[in-house]
């Protein structure tokens, strides 16, 4: 007889992470989206959502717990990027932390590496141009981005890609930034936002493309930053 844990482990897992609210916000759309998708089945994979603390000292250790426990086939980390207007598919993680504000533990590290002696950068291994095409076909605002910043999101993106490159080469991973929810943007007139159901639909599409597309598309998509 297989235990519940053993049988659930036979279904391949796609891990999607979101961050705790930070910078005085009560909510973080990245976590809301991840939790909305938790438990769904997509292209033969079970989606498992995990929350990461918005803290430099604890974010990657928490990610490690989930990587070890779920042994996912795909990892997509999400984060809030207030002010961006669309789903932002990140291309590159840099080996740099340069916090513009304090994290949720009050830490504000400046000009330090994510991984001592690690390479300068890693590229996302998600099929981001195919994902972008799917989002645009669905009329969801989306863009490619060349910079995930230098705060906790970039730290997690870099740390994730470093772990996958060293120990789990067959696992695809990457990072997606999402805009504010409408109720967050109300405080900043003129700031873009997207409803939760639109962003959840967007991430479902992205995961589906990532799980079903081997070779990324090649076309001139344009980028921000
Ligand atoms: N966004 C921050 C960290 C947590 C989050 O959701 C960032 O872009 O670094």
mmCIF file of C-alpha atoms and ligand atoms in Angstrom:
data_model
loop_
_atom_site.group_PDB
_atom_site.id
_atom_site.type_symbol
_atom_site.label_atom_id
_atom_site.label_comp_id
_atom_site.label_asym_id
_atom_site.label_seq_id
_atom_site.Cartn_x
_atom_site.Cartn_y
_atom_site.Cartn_z
ATOM 1 C CA UNK A 1 0.000 0.000 0.000
ATOM 2 C CA UNK A 2 1.225 3.446 -0.809
ATOM 3 C CA UNK A 3 0.724 6.172 1.702
ATOM 4 C CA UNK A 4 -1.028 9.393 0.726
ATOM 5 C CA UNK A 5 2.341 11.107 0.599
ATOM 6 C CA UNK A 6 3.914 8.485 -1.652
ATOM 7 C CA UNK A 7 1.026 8.380 -4.108
ATOM 8 C CA UNK A 8 0.824 12.170 -4.339
ATOM 9 C CA UNK A 9 4.549 12.238 -5.065
ATOM 10 C CA UNK A 10 3.947 10.170 -8.207
ATOM 11 C CA UNK A 11 2.178 13.100 -9.830
ATOM 12 C CA UNK A 12 4.866 15.474 -11.100
ATOM 13 C CA UNK A 13 4.748 18.835 -9.419
ATOM 14 C CA UNK A 14 5.002 22.377 -10.713
ATOM 15 C CA UNK A 15 6.005 24.653 -7.831
ATOM 16 C CA UNK A 16 4.805 28.250 -7.870
ATOM 17 C CA UNK A 17 5.984 30.624 -5.170
ATOM 18 C CA UNK A 18 4.722 34.025 -4.000
ATOM 19 C CA UNK A 19 6.075 36.518 -1.465
ATOM 20 C CA UNK A 20 4.728 37.867 1.791
ATOM 21 C CA UNK A 21 3.438 41.474 1.636
ATOM 22 C CA UNK A 22 6.228 44.030 2.112
ATOM 23 C CA UNK A 23 6.899 47.777 2.054
ATOM 24 C CA UNK A 24 3.835 48.539 4.191
ATOM 25 C CA UNK A 25 1.382 46.664 1.953
ATOM 26 C CA UNK A 26 -1.279 44.391 3.445
ATOM 27 C CA UNK A 27 -1.349 42.085 0.441
ATOM 28 C CA UNK A 28 1.054 40.774 -2.184
ATOM 29 C CA UNK A 29 -0.528 39.811 -5.538
ATOM 30 C CA UNK A 30 2.209 37.218 -6.142
ATOM 31 C CA UNK A 31 1.052 35.189 -3.156
ATOM 32 C CA UNK A 32 -2.638 35.635 -4.005
ATOM 33 C CA UNK A 33 -2.031 34.306 -7.527
ATOM 34 C CA UNK A 34 0.039 31.344 -6.314
ATOM 35 C CA UNK A 35 -2.628 30.410 -3.762
ATOM 36 C CA UNK A 36 -5.395 30.713 -6.369
ATOM 37 C CA UNK A 37 -3.620 28.108 -8.520
ATOM 38 C CA UNK A 38 -2.711 25.744 -5.672
ATOM 39 C CA UNK A 39 -3.999 22.186 -6.211
ATOM 40 C CA UNK A 40 -4.949 22.598 -9.886
ATOM 41 C CA UNK A 41 -3.779 20.023 -12.415
ATOM 42 C CA UNK A 42 -2.215 21.339 -15.610
ATOM 43 C CA UNK A 43 -0.725 19.226 -18.410
ATOM 44 C CA UNK A 44 -0.397 16.234 -16.058
ATOM 45 C CA UNK A 45 1.273 18.247 -13.285
ATOM 46 C CA UNK A 46 -0.077 19.212 -9.886
ATOM 47 C CA UNK A 47 0.444 22.855 -9.026
ATOM 48 C CA UNK A 48 1.772 23.408 -5.517
ATOM 49 C CA UNK A 49 1.909 26.946 -4.108
ATOM 50 C CA UNK A 50 4.453 28.054 -1.514
ATOM 51 C CA UNK A 51 4.879 31.323 0.378
ATOM 52 C CA UNK A 52 8.336 32.852 0.709
ATOM 53 C CA UNK A 53 9.232 35.448 3.360
ATOM 54 C CA UNK A 54 10.283 38.822 1.985
ATOM 55 C CA UNK A 55 13.484 38.582 3.977
ATOM 56 C CA UNK A 56 16.983 38.210 2.586
ATOM 57 C CA UNK A 57 18.049 35.900 5.414
ATOM 58 C CA UNK A 58 15.153 33.431 5.068
ATOM 59 C CA UNK A 59 13.778 33.480 1.521
ATOM 60 C CA UNK A 60 16.189 30.977 -0.059
ATOM 61 C CA UNK A 61 16.193 28.653 2.945
ATOM 62 C CA UNK A 62 12.402 28.483 2.653
ATOM 63 C CA UNK A 63 12.659 27.810 -1.081
ATOM 64 C CA UNK A 64 15.106 24.975 -0.323
ATOM 65 C CA UNK A 65 12.600 23.298 1.990
ATOM 66 C CA UNK A 66 10.020 23.251 -0.814
ATOM 67 C CA UNK A 67 12.505 22.077 -3.467
ATOM 68 C CA UNK A 68 13.561 19.166 -1.261
ATOM 69 C CA UNK A 69 10.043 18.269 -0.213
ATOM 70 C CA UNK A 70 8.265 18.482 -3.585
ATOM 71 C CA UNK A 71 11.101 17.719 -6.044
ATOM 72 C CA UNK A 72 9.260 19.803 -8.681
ATOM 73 C CA UNK A 73 9.729 19.455 -12.452
ATOM 74 C CA UNK A 74 9.101 23.169 -12.953
ATOM 75 C CA UNK A 75 9.587 26.145 -10.619
ATOM 76 C CA UNK A 76 8.057 29.549 -11.306
ATOM 77 C CA UNK A 77 8.690 32.206 -8.674
ATOM 78 C CA UNK A 78 6.430 35.262 -8.605
ATOM 79 C CA UNK A 79 6.920 38.696 -7.086
ATOM 80 C CA UNK A 80 5.176 42.057 -6.962
ATOM 81 C CA UNK A 81 6.633 44.877 -9.034
ATOM 82 C CA UNK A 82 4.422 47.851 -8.187
ATOM 83 C CA UNK A 83 4.292 50.344 -11.047
ATOM 84 C CA UNK A 84 4.786 47.852 -13.855
ATOM 85 C CA UNK A 85 1.787 47.672 -16.147
ATOM 86 C CA UNK A 86 1.792 44.059 -17.277
ATOM 87 C CA UNK A 87 2.911 40.532 -16.493
ATOM 88 C CA UNK A 88 6.672 40.881 -16.602
ATOM 89 C CA UNK A 89 8.614 37.813 -17.761
ATOM 90 C CA UNK A 90 12.105 38.157 -16.325
ATOM 91 C CA UNK A 91 15.019 37.114 -18.520
ATOM 92 C CA UNK A 92 18.040 37.437 -16.266
ATOM 93 C CA UNK A 93 18.974 37.102 -12.578
ATOM 94 C CA UNK A 94 22.100 38.934 -11.418
ATOM 95 C CA UNK A 95 24.506 38.008 -8.614
ATOM 96 C CA UNK A 96 23.846 41.268 -6.789
ATOM 97 C CA UNK A 97 21.870 42.490 -3.804
ATOM 98 C CA UNK A 98 21.444 46.260 -3.510
ATOM 99 C CA UNK A 99 18.285 46.851 -1.477
ATOM 100 C CA UNK A 100 16.547 50.209 -1.993
ATOM 101 C CA UNK A 101 14.360 49.609 1.108
ATOM 102 C CA UNK A 102 14.572 47.379 4.186
ATOM 103 C CA UNK A 103 13.134 43.869 3.960
ATOM 104 C CA UNK A 104 10.492 42.542 6.394
ATOM 105 C CA UNK A 105 13.197 41.782 8.978
ATOM 106 C CA UNK A 106 14.558 45.344 8.801
ATOM 107 C CA UNK A 107 17.655 44.341 6.828
ATOM 108 C CA UNK A 108 18.904 46.461 3.926
ATOM 109 C CA UNK A 109 22.031 44.844 2.461
ATOM 110 C CA UNK A 110 23.879 46.931 -0.113
ATOM 111 C CA UNK A 111 26.333 45.822 -2.808
ATOM 112 C CA UNK A 112 26.716 42.187 -1.798
ATOM 113 C CA UNK A 113 26.591 38.962 -3.813
ATOM 114 C CA UNK A 114 23.731 36.482 -3.711
ATOM 115 C CA UNK A 115 26.285 33.662 -4.001
ATOM 116 C CA UNK A 116 29.927 34.318 -3.153
ATOM 117 C CA UNK A 117 32.026 33.424 -6.229
ATOM 118 C CA UNK A 118 28.894 32.550 -8.241
ATOM 119 C CA UNK A 119 28.622 33.558 -11.915
ATOM 120 C CA UNK A 120 27.550 37.139 -12.644
ATOM 121 C CA UNK A 121 24.144 36.097 -13.960
ATOM 122 C CA UNK A 122 21.790 33.304 -14.990
ATOM 123 C CA UNK A 123 19.151 33.321 -17.697
ATOM 124 C CA UNK A 124 15.616 32.086 -17.093
ATOM 125 C CA UNK A 125 15.133 28.601 -18.539
ATOM 126 C CA UNK A 126 11.414 29.190 -19.097
ATOM 127 C CA UNK A 127 10.170 29.526 -22.711
ATOM 128 C CA UNK A 128 9.486 33.219 -22.111
ATOM 129 C CA UNK A 129 8.808 34.257 -25.696
ATOM 130 C CA UNK A 130 6.270 31.475 -26.132
ATOM 131 C CA UNK A 131 4.715 32.567 -22.832
ATOM 132 C CA UNK A 132 4.637 36.186 -23.990
ATOM 133 C CA UNK A 133 2.941 35.167 -27.251
ATOM 134 C CA UNK A 134 0.282 33.208 -25.337
ATOM 135 C CA UNK A 135 -0.390 36.157 -23.015
ATOM 136 C CA UNK A 136 -0.684 38.604 -25.919
ATOM 137 C CA UNK A 137 -3.029 36.208 -27.756
ATOM 138 C CA UNK A 138 -5.200 36.253 -24.635
ATOM 139 C CA UNK A 139 -5.144 40.093 -24.570
ATOM 140 C CA UNK A 140 -3.328 40.174 -21.234
ATOM 141 C CA UNK A 141 -0.788 43.022 -20.890
ATOM 142 C CA UNK A 142 2.671 41.441 -20.789
ATOM 143 C CA UNK A 143 6.302 42.198 -21.527
ATOM 144 C CA UNK A 144 9.784 40.758 -21.323
ATOM 145 C CA UNK A 145 12.022 42.369 -18.698
ATOM 146 C CA UNK A 146 15.816 42.477 -18.586
ATOM 147 C CA UNK A 147 15.995 43.228 -14.863
ATOM 148 C CA UNK A 148 14.313 41.708 -11.824
ATOM 149 C CA UNK A 149 15.877 44.479 -9.702
ATOM 150 C CA UNK A 150 18.351 43.904 -6.866
ATOM 151 C CA UNK A 151 15.990 43.193 -3.947
ATOM 152 C CA UNK A 152 14.610 39.902 -2.543
ATOM 153 C CA UNK A 153 12.961 38.871 -5.833
ATOM 154 C CA UNK A 154 16.236 38.959 -7.739
ATOM 155 C CA UNK A 155 17.937 37.156 -4.842
ATOM 156 C CA UNK A 156 15.397 34.326 -5.040
ATOM 157 C CA UNK A 157 15.534 34.249 -8.859
ATOM 158 C CA UNK A 158 19.352 34.030 -8.821
ATOM 159 C CA UNK A 159 19.395 31.522 -5.956
ATOM 160 C CA UNK A 160 16.809 29.355 -7.722
ATOM 161 C CA UNK A 161 18.719 29.316 -11.011
ATOM 162 C CA UNK A 162 21.991 28.593 -9.181
ATOM 163 C CA UNK A 163 20.438 25.601 -7.411
ATOM 164 C CA UNK A 164 18.854 24.253 -10.610
ATOM 165 C CA UNK A 165 22.089 24.708 -12.597
ATOM 166 C CA UNK A 166 24.134 22.859 -9.996
ATOM 167 C CA UNK A 167 21.844 20.121 -8.784
ATOM 168 C CA UNK A 168 18.695 19.852 -10.914
ATOM 169 C CA UNK A 169 19.662 20.542 -14.517
ATOM 170 C CA UNK A 170 16.517 18.881 -15.888
ATOM 171 C CA UNK A 171 14.239 21.257 -13.924
ATOM 172 C CA UNK A 172 13.123 24.442 -15.644
ATOM 173 C CA UNK A 173 12.769 27.608 -13.641
ATOM 174 C CA UNK A 174 12.356 31.339 -13.798
ATOM 175 C CA UNK A 175 10.760 34.436 -12.363
ATOM 176 C CA UNK A 176 7.716 36.532 -13.219
ATOM 177 C CA UNK A 177 6.947 39.970 -11.757
ATOM 178 C CA UNK A 178 3.320 41.063 -11.517
ATOM 179 C CA UNK A 179 1.738 44.520 -11.165
ATOM 180 C CA UNK A 180 -0.268 45.833 -8.230
ATOM 181 C CA UNK A 181 -3.837 44.726 -7.626
ATOM 182 C CA UNK A 182 -6.383 47.537 -8.237
ATOM 183 C CA UNK A 183 -6.907 48.126 -4.501
ATOM 184 C CA UNK A 184 -3.154 48.653 -3.996
ATOM 185 C CA UNK A 185 -2.867 51.024 -6.967
ATOM 186 C CA UNK A 186 -5.696 53.254 -5.633
ATOM 187 C CA UNK A 187 -3.146 54.860 -3.290
ATOM 188 C CA UNK A 188 -0.934 55.921 -6.201
ATOM 189 C CA UNK A 189 -3.076 57.728 -8.809
ATOM 190 C CA UNK A 190 -2.094 56.885 -12.354
ATOM 191 C CA UNK A 191 -0.386 53.635 -11.365
ATOM 192 C CA UNK A 192 -1.193 50.545 -13.410
ATOM 193 C CA UNK A 193 -2.778 47.418 -11.951
ATOM 194 C CA UNK A 194 -4.455 44.181 -13.024
ATOM 195 C CA UNK A 195 -7.342 42.291 -11.382
ATOM 196 C CA UNK A 196 -6.509 39.060 -9.544
ATOM 197 C CA UNK A 197 -8.563 36.882 -11.882
ATOM 198 C CA UNK A 198 -6.717 38.267 -14.929
ATOM 199 C CA UNK A 199 -3.330 37.630 -13.314
ATOM 200 C CA UNK A 200 -4.360 34.130 -12.206
ATOM 201 C CA UNK A 201 -5.465 33.353 -15.761
ATOM 202 C CA UNK A 202 -2.158 34.763 -17.013
ATOM 203 C CA UNK A 203 -0.111 32.535 -14.732
ATOM 204 C CA UNK A 204 -2.181 29.468 -15.601
ATOM 205 C CA UNK A 205 -1.386 30.173 -19.261
ATOM 206 C CA UNK A 206 2.314 30.685 -18.496
ATOM 207 C CA UNK A 207 2.544 27.420 -16.567
ATOM 208 C CA UNK A 208 0.726 25.549 -19.308
ATOM 209 C CA UNK A 209 3.105 26.900 -21.956
ATOM 210 C CA UNK A 210 6.120 26.062 -19.775
ATOM 211 C CA UNK A 211 4.876 22.497 -19.260
ATOM 212 C CA UNK A 212 4.102 21.870 -22.928
ATOM 213 C CA UNK A 213 6.772 23.795 -24.877
ATOM 214 C CA UNK A 214 10.229 22.299 -25.315
ATOM 215 C CA UNK A 215 11.827 24.842 -27.666
ATOM 216 C CA UNK A 216 11.140 28.508 -27.055
ATOM 217 C CA UNK A 217 9.954 30.677 -29.952
ATOM 218 C CA UNK A 218 12.401 33.077 -31.583
ATOM 219 C CA UNK A 219 11.064 36.461 -32.592
ATOM 220 C CA UNK A 220 11.753 40.124 -31.861
ATOM 221 C CA UNK A 221 9.535 40.771 -28.850
ATOM 222 C CA UNK A 222 10.975 43.992 -27.445
ATOM 223 C CA UNK A 223 11.948 44.407 -23.815
ATOM 224 C CA UNK A 224 11.679 46.858 -20.935
ATOM 225 C CA UNK A 225 14.566 48.116 -18.793
HETATM 226 N N1 LIG B 1 8.663 41.922 -4.688
HETATM 227 C C1 LIG B 1 9.968 42.335 -4.204
HETATM 228 C C2 LIG B 1 10.302 41.344 -3.113
HETATM 229 C C3 LIG B 1 9.025 40.657 -2.768
HETATM 230 C C4 LIG B 1 8.096 40.999 -3.864
HETATM 231 O O1 LIG B 1 6.974 40.541 -4.019
HETATM 232 C C5 LIG B 1 11.011 42.446 -5.308
HETATM 233 O O2 LIG B 1 10.655 42.755 -6.452
HETATM 234 O O3 LIG B 1 12.190 42.237 -5.039
#
